[in-house]
Short mmCIF file of C-alpha atoms and ligand atoms in Angstrom, two decimals:
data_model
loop_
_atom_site.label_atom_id
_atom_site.label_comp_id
_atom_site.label_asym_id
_atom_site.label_seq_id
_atom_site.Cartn_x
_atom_site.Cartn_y
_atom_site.Cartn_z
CA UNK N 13 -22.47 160.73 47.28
CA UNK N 14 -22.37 159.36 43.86
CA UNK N 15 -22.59 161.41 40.61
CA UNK N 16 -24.69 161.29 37.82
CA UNK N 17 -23.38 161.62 34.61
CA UNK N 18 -25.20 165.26 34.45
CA UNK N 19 -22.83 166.70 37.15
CA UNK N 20 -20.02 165.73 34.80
CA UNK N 21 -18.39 167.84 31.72
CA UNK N 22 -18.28 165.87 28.89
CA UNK N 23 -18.46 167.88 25.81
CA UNK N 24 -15.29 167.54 23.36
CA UNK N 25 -13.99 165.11 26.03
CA UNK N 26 -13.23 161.29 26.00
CA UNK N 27 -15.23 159.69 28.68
CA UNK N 28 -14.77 155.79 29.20
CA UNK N 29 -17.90 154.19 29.66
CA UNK N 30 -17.92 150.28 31.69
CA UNK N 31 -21.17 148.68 30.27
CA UNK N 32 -22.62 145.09 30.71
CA UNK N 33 -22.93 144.31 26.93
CA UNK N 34 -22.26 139.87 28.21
CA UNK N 35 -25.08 138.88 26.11
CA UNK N 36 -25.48 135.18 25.05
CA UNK N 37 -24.14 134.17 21.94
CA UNK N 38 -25.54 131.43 19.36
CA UNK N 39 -23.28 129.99 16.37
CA UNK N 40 -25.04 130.79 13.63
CA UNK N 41 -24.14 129.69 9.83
CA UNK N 42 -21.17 129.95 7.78
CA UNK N 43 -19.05 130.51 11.30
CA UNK N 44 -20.76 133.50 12.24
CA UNK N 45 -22.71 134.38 15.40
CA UNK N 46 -26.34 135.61 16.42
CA UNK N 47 -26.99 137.42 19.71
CA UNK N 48 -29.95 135.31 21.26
CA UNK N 49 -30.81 137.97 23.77
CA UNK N 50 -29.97 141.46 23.81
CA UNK N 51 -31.43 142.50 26.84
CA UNK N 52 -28.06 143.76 27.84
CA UNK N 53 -27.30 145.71 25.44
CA UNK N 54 -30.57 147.52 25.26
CA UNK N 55 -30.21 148.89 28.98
CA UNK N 56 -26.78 149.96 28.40
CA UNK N 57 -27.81 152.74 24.94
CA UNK N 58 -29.86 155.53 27.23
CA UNK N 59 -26.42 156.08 29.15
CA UNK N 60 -23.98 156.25 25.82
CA UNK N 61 -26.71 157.89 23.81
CA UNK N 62 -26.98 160.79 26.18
CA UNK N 63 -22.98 160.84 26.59
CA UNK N 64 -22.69 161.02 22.53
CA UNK N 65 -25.78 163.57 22.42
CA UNK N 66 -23.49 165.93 24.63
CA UNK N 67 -20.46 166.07 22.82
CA UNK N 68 -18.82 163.08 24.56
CA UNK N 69 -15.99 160.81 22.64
CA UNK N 70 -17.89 157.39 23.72
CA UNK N 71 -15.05 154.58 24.39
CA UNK N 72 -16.90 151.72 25.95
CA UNK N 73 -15.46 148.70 27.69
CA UNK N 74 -16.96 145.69 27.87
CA UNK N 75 -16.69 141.71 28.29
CA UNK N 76 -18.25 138.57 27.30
CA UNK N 77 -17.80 135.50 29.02
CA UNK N 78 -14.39 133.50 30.38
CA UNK N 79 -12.19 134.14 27.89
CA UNK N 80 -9.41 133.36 30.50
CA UNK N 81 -6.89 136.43 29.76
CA UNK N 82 -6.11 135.84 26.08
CA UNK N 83 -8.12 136.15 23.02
CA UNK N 84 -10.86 134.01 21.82
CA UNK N 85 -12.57 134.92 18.31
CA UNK N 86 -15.85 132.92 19.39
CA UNK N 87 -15.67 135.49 22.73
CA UNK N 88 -14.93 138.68 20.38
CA UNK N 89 -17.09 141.37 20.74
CA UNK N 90 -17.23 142.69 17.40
CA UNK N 91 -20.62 141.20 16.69
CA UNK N 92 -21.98 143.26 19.73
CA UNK N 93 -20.54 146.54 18.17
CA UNK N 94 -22.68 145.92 14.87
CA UNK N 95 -25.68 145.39 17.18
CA UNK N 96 -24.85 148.44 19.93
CA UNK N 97 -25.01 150.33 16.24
CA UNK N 98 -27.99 148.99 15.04
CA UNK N 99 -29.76 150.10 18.88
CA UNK N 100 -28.02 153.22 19.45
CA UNK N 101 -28.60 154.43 16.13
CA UNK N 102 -25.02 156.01 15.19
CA UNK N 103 -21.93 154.49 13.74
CA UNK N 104 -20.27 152.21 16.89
CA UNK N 105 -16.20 151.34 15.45
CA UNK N 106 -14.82 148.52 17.13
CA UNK N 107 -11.27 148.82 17.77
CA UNK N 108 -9.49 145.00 17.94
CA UNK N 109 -7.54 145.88 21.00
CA UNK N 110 -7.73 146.46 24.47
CA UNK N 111 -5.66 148.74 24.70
CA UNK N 112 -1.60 149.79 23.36
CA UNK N 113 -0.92 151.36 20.33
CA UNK N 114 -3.82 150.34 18.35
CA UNK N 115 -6.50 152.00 21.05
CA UNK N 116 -4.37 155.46 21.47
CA UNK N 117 -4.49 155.72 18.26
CA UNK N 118 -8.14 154.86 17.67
CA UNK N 119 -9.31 157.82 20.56
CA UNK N 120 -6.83 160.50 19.11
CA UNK N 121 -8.69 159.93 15.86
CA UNK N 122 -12.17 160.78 17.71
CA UNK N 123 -14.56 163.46 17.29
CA UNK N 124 -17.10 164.88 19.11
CA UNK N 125 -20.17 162.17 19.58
CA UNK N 126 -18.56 159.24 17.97
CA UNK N 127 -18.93 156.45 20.16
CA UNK N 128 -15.63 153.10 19.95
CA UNK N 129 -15.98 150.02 21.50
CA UNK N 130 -12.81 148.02 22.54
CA UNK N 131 -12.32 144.28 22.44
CA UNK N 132 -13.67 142.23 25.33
CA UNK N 133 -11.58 143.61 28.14
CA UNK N 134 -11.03 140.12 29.49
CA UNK N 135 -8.62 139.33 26.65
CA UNK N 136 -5.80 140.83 28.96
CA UNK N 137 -5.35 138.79 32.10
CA UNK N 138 -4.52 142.23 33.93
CA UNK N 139 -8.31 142.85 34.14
CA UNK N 140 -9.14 140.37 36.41
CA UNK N 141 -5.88 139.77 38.11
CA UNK N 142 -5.81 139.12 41.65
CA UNK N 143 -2.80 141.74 41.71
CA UNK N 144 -3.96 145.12 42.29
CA UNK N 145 -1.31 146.30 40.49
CA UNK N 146 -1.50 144.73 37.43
CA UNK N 147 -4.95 145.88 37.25
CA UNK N 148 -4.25 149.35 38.10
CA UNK N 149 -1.60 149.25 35.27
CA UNK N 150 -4.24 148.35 32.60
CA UNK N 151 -6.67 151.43 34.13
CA UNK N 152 -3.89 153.45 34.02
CA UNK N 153 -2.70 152.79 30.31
CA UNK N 154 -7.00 153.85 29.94
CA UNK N 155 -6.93 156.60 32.01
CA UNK N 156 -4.15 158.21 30.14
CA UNK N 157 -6.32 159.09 27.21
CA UNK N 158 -9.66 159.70 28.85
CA UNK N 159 -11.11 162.62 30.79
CA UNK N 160 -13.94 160.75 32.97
CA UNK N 161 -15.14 157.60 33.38
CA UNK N 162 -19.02 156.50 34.26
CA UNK N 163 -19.91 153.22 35.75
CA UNK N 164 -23.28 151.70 34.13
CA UNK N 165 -21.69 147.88 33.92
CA UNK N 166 -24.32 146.56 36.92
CA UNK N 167 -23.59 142.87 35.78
CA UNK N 168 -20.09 143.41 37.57
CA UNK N 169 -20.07 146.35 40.06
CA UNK N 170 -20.02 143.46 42.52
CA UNK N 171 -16.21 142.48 40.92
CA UNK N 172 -13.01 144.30 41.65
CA UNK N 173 -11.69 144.53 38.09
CA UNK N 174 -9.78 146.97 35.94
CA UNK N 175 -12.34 148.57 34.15
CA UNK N 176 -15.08 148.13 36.96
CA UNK N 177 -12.80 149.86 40.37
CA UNK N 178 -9.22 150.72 39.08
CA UNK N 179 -9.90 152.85 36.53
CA UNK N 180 -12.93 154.87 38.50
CA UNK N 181 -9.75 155.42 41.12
CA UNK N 182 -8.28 157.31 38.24
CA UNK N 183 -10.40 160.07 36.74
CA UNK N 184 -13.37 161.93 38.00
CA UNK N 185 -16.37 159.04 37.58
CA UNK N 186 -19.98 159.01 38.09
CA UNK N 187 -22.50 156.38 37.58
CA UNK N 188 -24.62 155.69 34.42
CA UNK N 189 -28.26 155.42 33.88
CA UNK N 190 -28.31 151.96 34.04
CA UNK N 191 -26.32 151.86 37.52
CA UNK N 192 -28.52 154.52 38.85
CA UNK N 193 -31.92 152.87 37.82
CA UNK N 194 -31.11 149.35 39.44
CA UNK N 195 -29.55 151.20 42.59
CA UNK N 196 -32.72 153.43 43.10
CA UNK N 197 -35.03 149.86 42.76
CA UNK N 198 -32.94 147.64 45.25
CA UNK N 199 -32.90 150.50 48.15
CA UNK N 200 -36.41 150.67 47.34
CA UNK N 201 -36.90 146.99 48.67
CA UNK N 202 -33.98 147.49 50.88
CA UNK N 203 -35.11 150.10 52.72
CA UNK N 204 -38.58 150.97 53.87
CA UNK N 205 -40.04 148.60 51.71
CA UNK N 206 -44.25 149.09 50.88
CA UNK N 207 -45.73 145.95 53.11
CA UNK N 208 -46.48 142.92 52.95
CA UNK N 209 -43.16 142.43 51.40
CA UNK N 210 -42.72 138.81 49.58
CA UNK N 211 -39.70 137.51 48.24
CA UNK N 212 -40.23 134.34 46.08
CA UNK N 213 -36.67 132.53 45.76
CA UNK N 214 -35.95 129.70 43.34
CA UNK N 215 -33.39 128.50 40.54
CA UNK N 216 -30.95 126.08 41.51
CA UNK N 217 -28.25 126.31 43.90
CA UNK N 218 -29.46 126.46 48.02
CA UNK N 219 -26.19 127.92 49.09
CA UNK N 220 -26.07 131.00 46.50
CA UNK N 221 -29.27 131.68 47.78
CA UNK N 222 -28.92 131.24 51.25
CA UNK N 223 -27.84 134.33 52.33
CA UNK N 224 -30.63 136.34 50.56
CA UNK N 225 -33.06 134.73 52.66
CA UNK N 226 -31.05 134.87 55.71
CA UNK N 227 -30.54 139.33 55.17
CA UNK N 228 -34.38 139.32 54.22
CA UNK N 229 -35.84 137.47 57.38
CA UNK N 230 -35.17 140.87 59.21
CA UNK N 231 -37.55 142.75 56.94
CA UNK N 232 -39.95 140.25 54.44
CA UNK N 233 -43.75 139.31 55.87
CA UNK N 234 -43.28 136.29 53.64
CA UNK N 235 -40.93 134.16 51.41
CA UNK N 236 -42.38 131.38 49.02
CA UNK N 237 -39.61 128.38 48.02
CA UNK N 238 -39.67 126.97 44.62
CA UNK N 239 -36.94 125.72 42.17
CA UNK N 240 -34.61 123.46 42.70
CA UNK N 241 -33.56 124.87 45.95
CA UNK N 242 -37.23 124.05 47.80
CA UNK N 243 -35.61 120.66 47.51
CA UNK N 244 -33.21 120.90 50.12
CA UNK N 245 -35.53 123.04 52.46
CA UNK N 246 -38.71 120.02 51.94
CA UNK N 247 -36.22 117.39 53.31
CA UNK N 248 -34.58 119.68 56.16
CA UNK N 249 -38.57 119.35 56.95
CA UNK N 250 -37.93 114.98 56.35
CA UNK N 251 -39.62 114.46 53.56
CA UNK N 252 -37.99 112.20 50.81
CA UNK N 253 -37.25 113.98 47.92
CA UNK N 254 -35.93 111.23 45.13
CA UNK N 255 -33.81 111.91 42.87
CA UNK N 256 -33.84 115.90 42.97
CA UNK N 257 -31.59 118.09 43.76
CA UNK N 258 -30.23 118.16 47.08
CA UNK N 259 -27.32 120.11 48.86
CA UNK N 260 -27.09 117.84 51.47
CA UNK N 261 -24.20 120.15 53.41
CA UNK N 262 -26.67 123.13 53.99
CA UNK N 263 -29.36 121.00 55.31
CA UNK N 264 -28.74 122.53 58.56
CA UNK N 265 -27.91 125.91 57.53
CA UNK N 266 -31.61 125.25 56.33
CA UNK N 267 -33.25 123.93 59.50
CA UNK N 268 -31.29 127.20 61.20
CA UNK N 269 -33.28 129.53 58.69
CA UNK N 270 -36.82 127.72 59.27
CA UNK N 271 -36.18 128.44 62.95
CA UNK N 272 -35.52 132.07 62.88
CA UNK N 273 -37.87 132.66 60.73
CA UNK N 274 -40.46 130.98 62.62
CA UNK N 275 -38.97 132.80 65.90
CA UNK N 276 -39.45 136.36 63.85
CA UNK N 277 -43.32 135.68 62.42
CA UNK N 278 -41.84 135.31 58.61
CA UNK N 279 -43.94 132.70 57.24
CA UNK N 280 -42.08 130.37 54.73
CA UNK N 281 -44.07 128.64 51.96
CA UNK N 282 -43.07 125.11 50.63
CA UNK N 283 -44.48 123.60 47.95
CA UNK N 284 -47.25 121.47 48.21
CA UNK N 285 -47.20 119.35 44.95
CA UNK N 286 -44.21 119.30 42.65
CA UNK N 287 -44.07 118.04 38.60
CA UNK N 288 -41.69 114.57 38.26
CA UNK N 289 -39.89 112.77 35.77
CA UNK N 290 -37.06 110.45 35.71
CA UNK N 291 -35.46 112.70 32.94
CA UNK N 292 -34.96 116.02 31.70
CA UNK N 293 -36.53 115.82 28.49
CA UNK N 294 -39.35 117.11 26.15
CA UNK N 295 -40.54 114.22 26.12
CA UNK N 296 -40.08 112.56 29.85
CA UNK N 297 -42.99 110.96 31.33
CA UNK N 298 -44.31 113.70 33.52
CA UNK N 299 -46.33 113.19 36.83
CA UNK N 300 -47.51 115.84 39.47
CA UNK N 301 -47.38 114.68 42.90
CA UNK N 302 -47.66 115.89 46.36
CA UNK N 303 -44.37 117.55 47.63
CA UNK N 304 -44.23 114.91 50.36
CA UNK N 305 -44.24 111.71 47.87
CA UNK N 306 -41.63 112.20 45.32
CA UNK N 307 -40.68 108.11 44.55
CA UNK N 308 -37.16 106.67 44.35
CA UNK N 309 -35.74 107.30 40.66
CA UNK N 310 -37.73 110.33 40.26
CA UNK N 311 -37.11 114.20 39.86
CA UNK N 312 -38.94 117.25 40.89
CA UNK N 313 -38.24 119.63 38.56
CA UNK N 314 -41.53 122.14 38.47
CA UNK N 315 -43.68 123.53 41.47
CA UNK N 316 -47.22 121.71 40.64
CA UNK N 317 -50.53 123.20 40.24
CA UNK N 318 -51.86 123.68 43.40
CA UNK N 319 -48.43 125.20 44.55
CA UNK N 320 -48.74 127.71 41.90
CA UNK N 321 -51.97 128.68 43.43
CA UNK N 322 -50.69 129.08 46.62
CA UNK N 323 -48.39 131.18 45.42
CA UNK N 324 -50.32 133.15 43.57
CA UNK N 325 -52.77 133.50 46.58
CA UNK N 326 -49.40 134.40 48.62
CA UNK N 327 -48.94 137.42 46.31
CA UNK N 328 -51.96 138.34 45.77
CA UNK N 329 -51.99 141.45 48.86
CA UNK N 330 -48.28 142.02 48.32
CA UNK N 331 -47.06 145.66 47.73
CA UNK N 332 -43.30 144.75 47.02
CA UNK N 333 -42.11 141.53 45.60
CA UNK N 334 -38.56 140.56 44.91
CA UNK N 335 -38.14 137.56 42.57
CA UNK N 336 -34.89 135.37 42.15
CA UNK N 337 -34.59 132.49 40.48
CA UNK N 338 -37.16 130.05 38.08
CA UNK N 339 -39.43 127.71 39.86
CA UNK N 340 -38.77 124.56 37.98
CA UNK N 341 -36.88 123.33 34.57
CA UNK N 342 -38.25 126.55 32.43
CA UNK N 343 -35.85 125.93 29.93
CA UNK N 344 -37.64 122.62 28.69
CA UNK N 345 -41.52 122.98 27.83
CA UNK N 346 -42.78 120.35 30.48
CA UNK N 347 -41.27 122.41 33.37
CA UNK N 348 -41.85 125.52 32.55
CA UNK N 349 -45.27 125.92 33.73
CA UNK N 350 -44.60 126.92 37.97
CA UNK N 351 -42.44 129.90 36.49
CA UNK N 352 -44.84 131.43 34.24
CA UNK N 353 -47.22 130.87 36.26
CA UNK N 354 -45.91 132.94 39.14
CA UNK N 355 -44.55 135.24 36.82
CA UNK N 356 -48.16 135.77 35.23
CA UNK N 357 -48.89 136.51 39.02
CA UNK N 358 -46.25 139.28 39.51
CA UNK N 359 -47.05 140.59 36.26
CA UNK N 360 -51.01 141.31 37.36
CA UNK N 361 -49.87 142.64 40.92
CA UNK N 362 -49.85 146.53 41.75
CA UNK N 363 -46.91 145.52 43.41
CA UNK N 364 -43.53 147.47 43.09
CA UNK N 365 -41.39 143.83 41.87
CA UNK N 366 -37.99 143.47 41.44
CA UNK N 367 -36.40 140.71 39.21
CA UNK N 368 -33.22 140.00 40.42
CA UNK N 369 -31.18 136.63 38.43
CA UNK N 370 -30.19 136.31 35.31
CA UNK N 371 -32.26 132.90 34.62
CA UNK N 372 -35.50 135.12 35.93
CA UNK N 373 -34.83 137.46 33.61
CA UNK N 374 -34.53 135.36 30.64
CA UNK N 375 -37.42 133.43 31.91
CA UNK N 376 -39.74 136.29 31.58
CA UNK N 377 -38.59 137.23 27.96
CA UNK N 378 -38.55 133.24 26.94
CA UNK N 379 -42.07 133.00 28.18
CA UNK N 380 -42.80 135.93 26.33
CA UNK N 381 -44.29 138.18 29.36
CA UNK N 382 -44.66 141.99 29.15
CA UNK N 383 -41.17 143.15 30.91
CA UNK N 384 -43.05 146.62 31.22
CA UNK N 385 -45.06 144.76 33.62
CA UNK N 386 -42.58 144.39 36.63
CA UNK N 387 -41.50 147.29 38.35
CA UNK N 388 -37.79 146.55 37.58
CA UNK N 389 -35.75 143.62 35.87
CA UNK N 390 -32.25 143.77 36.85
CA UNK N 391 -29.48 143.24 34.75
CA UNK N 392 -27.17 141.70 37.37
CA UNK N 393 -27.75 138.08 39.12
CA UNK N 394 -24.65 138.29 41.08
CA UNK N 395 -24.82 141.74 42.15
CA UNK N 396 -28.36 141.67 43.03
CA UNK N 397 -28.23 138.99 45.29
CA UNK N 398 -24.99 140.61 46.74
CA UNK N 399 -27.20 143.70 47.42
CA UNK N 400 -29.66 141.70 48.89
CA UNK N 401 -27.40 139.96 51.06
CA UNK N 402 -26.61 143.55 52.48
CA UNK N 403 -23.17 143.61 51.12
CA UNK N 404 -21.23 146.93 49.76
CA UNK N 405 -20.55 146.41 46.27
CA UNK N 406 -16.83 147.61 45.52
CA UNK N 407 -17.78 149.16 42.11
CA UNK N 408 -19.72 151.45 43.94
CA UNK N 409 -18.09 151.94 46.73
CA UNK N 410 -15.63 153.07 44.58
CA UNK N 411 -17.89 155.67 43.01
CA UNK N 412 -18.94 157.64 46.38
CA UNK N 413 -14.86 158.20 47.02
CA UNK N 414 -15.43 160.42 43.95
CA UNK N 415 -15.68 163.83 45.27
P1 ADP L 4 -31.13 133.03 38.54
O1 ADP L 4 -30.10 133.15 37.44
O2 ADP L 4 -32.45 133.62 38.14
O3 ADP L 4 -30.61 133.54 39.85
P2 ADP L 4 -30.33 130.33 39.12
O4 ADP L 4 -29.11 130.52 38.29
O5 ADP L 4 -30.18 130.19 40.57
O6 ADP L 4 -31.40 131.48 38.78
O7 ADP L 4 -31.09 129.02 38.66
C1 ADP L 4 -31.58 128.88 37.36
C2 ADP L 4 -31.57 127.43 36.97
O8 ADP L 4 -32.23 126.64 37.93
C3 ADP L 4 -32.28 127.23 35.66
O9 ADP L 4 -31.34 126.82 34.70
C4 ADP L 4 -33.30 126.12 35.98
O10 ADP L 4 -33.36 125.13 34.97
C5 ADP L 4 -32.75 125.52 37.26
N1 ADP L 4 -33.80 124.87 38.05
C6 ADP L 4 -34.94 125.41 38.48
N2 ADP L 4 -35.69 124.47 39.13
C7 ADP L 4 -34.98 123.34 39.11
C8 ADP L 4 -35.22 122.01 39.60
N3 ADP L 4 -36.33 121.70 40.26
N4 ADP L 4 -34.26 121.10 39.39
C9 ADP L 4 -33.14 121.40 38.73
N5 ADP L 4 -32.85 122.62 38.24
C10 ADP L 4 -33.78 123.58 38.42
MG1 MG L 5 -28.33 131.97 36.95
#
């Protein structure tokens, strides 16, 4: 069983709280830096606003990005701490550090309520060391000053870091709002799911994806292929597919998915027109063309029209949807169309959806939808496709060890 930050005592004591606060980052003038999307930091507040409303001495850890074990001013996350303010609504003090000296002094100095954020945890290389025991000699130099910890970091409960499994090993731990919420959607569409049951997979890469599709032909009524991945699955069918993307090596891994799910009744839907250009450009020369005629030279980079339609139409009786991954280009205008447009689909169904991806997620803001729309957008690409895969996540694993 896992424990909810309720079951824990919290009041006059420091609790260490692992968010997801890896928001993208924009230079902005004069050197400084604006957060383009703060998605991230929004779901993590209900969790350390609750903690601080009880009495709780907040100290959250956090990363952004690869800073590769040392620090990296552009990868600071002092900017976040001015924003996590701004959101939460209370004073947030960064402290420069990760921890030594600097951060035991910065937590004996705490009252009740205040809420500290640390310096990207990645800064030390012991956080996402491959030794066990380096890592569990950074939780420990943590777990010396705190009193609990609480998991609400979804973006990496799928890692085996420091601040995500080692330090939950150390002190009594339950799991945050945010943690909770995106757990209680994916067994939702893991288990028992309301039927039909469509997935709709796109994005990029065949062989992240693979998997996914592979757990879900046990239990989907249908799954709809767009993106750049429907590439790879149009030729395993023989069609010639220009200039796209192609993952050649999991062609057959591709023809061995077509064939179960034909063997289990799971009807998988290709597209039937795709948008082409040569480049990737605002301005390319843009043609829609059936799925089977893409030319020599040319990219498909959007589903086309009548593909949209069919998708639509494929959604239209569903009662849970999971979506993963854009259907074409979104980030550049003439591309961008098959994603809304599927999107606007999900958005008008009655059905419970999950958003799983972090390019699906920022789709849907970029596009401007209504997030309140869809059942649930998750915070976590890697660790939602890992759930959907059917894989135990160690970061919360760790958590039901907590007794
Ligand atoms: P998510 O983060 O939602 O899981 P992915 O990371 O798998 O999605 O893929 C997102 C990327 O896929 C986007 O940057 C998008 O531009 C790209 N993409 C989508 N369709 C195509 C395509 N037809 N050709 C090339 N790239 C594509
Ligand atoms: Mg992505």
């Amino acid at each position: 069983m896992i424990h909810s930050i309720g079951d824990l005592q919290v009041q006059g004591r420091v609790v260490l709280v692992r968010s997801d606060l890896n928001v993208p980052l924009r230079a902005a003038a004069e050197g400084s830096v604006s957060i383009s999307d703060d998605g991230r930091i929004r779901a993590s507040v209900p969790t350390l606003e609750a903690l601080a409303a009880r009495g709780a001495r907040v100290v959250v850890l956090a990363h952004l990005g690869r800073p590769k074990g040392q620090g990296d001013p552009a990868l600071s996350l002092s900017p976040v701490a001015a924003r996590l303010a701004d959101l939460l609504g209370r004073p947030v003090r960064f402290v420069p550090a990760v921890s030594g000296p600097e951060v035991a002094q910065a937590l004996e100095g705490m009252s009740d309520g205040d809420v500290v954020l640390l310096e990207n945890v990645r800064f030390d290389p012991r956080e996402t060391s491959k030794s066990d025991a380096e890592r569990a000699d950074l939780a420990a130099e943590w777990a010396a000053h705190a009193d609990a910890f609480v998991s609400d970091g979804f973006g990496v409960v799928h890692r085996e870091q420091a601040s995500v499994t080692n330090v939950a090993r150390l002190l009594p731990c339950a799991e945050g709002l945010l943690v909770a919420r995106e757990r209680a959607s994916f067994d939702r569409v893991l288990r028992d799911p309301a039927r039909p049951y469509v997935v709709v997979m796109g994005g990029s890469k065949v062989s992240d994806k693979l998997a996914v599709i592979g757990n879900l032909l046990g239990s989907v009524d249908r799954i709809l292929v767009g993106g750049g991945m429907a590439f790879t699955f149009l030729r395993a069918q023989g069609y010639p597919v220009g200039d796209s993307l192609l993952e050649e090596e999991m062609l057959d891994s591709v023809r061995a998915i077509l064939a179960e799910a034909e063997a289990r009744g799971v009807e998988i839907v290709l597209p039937s027109d795709v948008v082409i250009a040569r480049d990737i450009a605002d301005d390319a020369e843009v043609r829609v063309v059936p799925a089977d005629a893409i030319p020599d030279g040319w990219k498909g980079l959007d589903i086309g029209p009548e593909t949209v339609a069919r998708f639509s139409q494929a959604l239209a009786d569903a009662r849970t949807v999971v979506w993963n991954g854009p259907m074409g280009v979104f980030e550049v205008a003439p591309f961008a169309s098959g994603t809304l447009g599927v999107a606007r689909a999900l958005a008008a169904s009655p059905a419970f959806t999950v958003v799983g991806g972090g390019d699906s997620a920022a789709a849907i803001r970029q596009l401007g939808l209504d997030e309140g729309a869809f059942g649930h957008i998750s915070t976590g690409g890697g660790a939602s496709l890992e759930l959907l895969e059917g894989r135990t996540l160690p970061g919360l694993a760790v958590l039901e060890g907590d007794s």
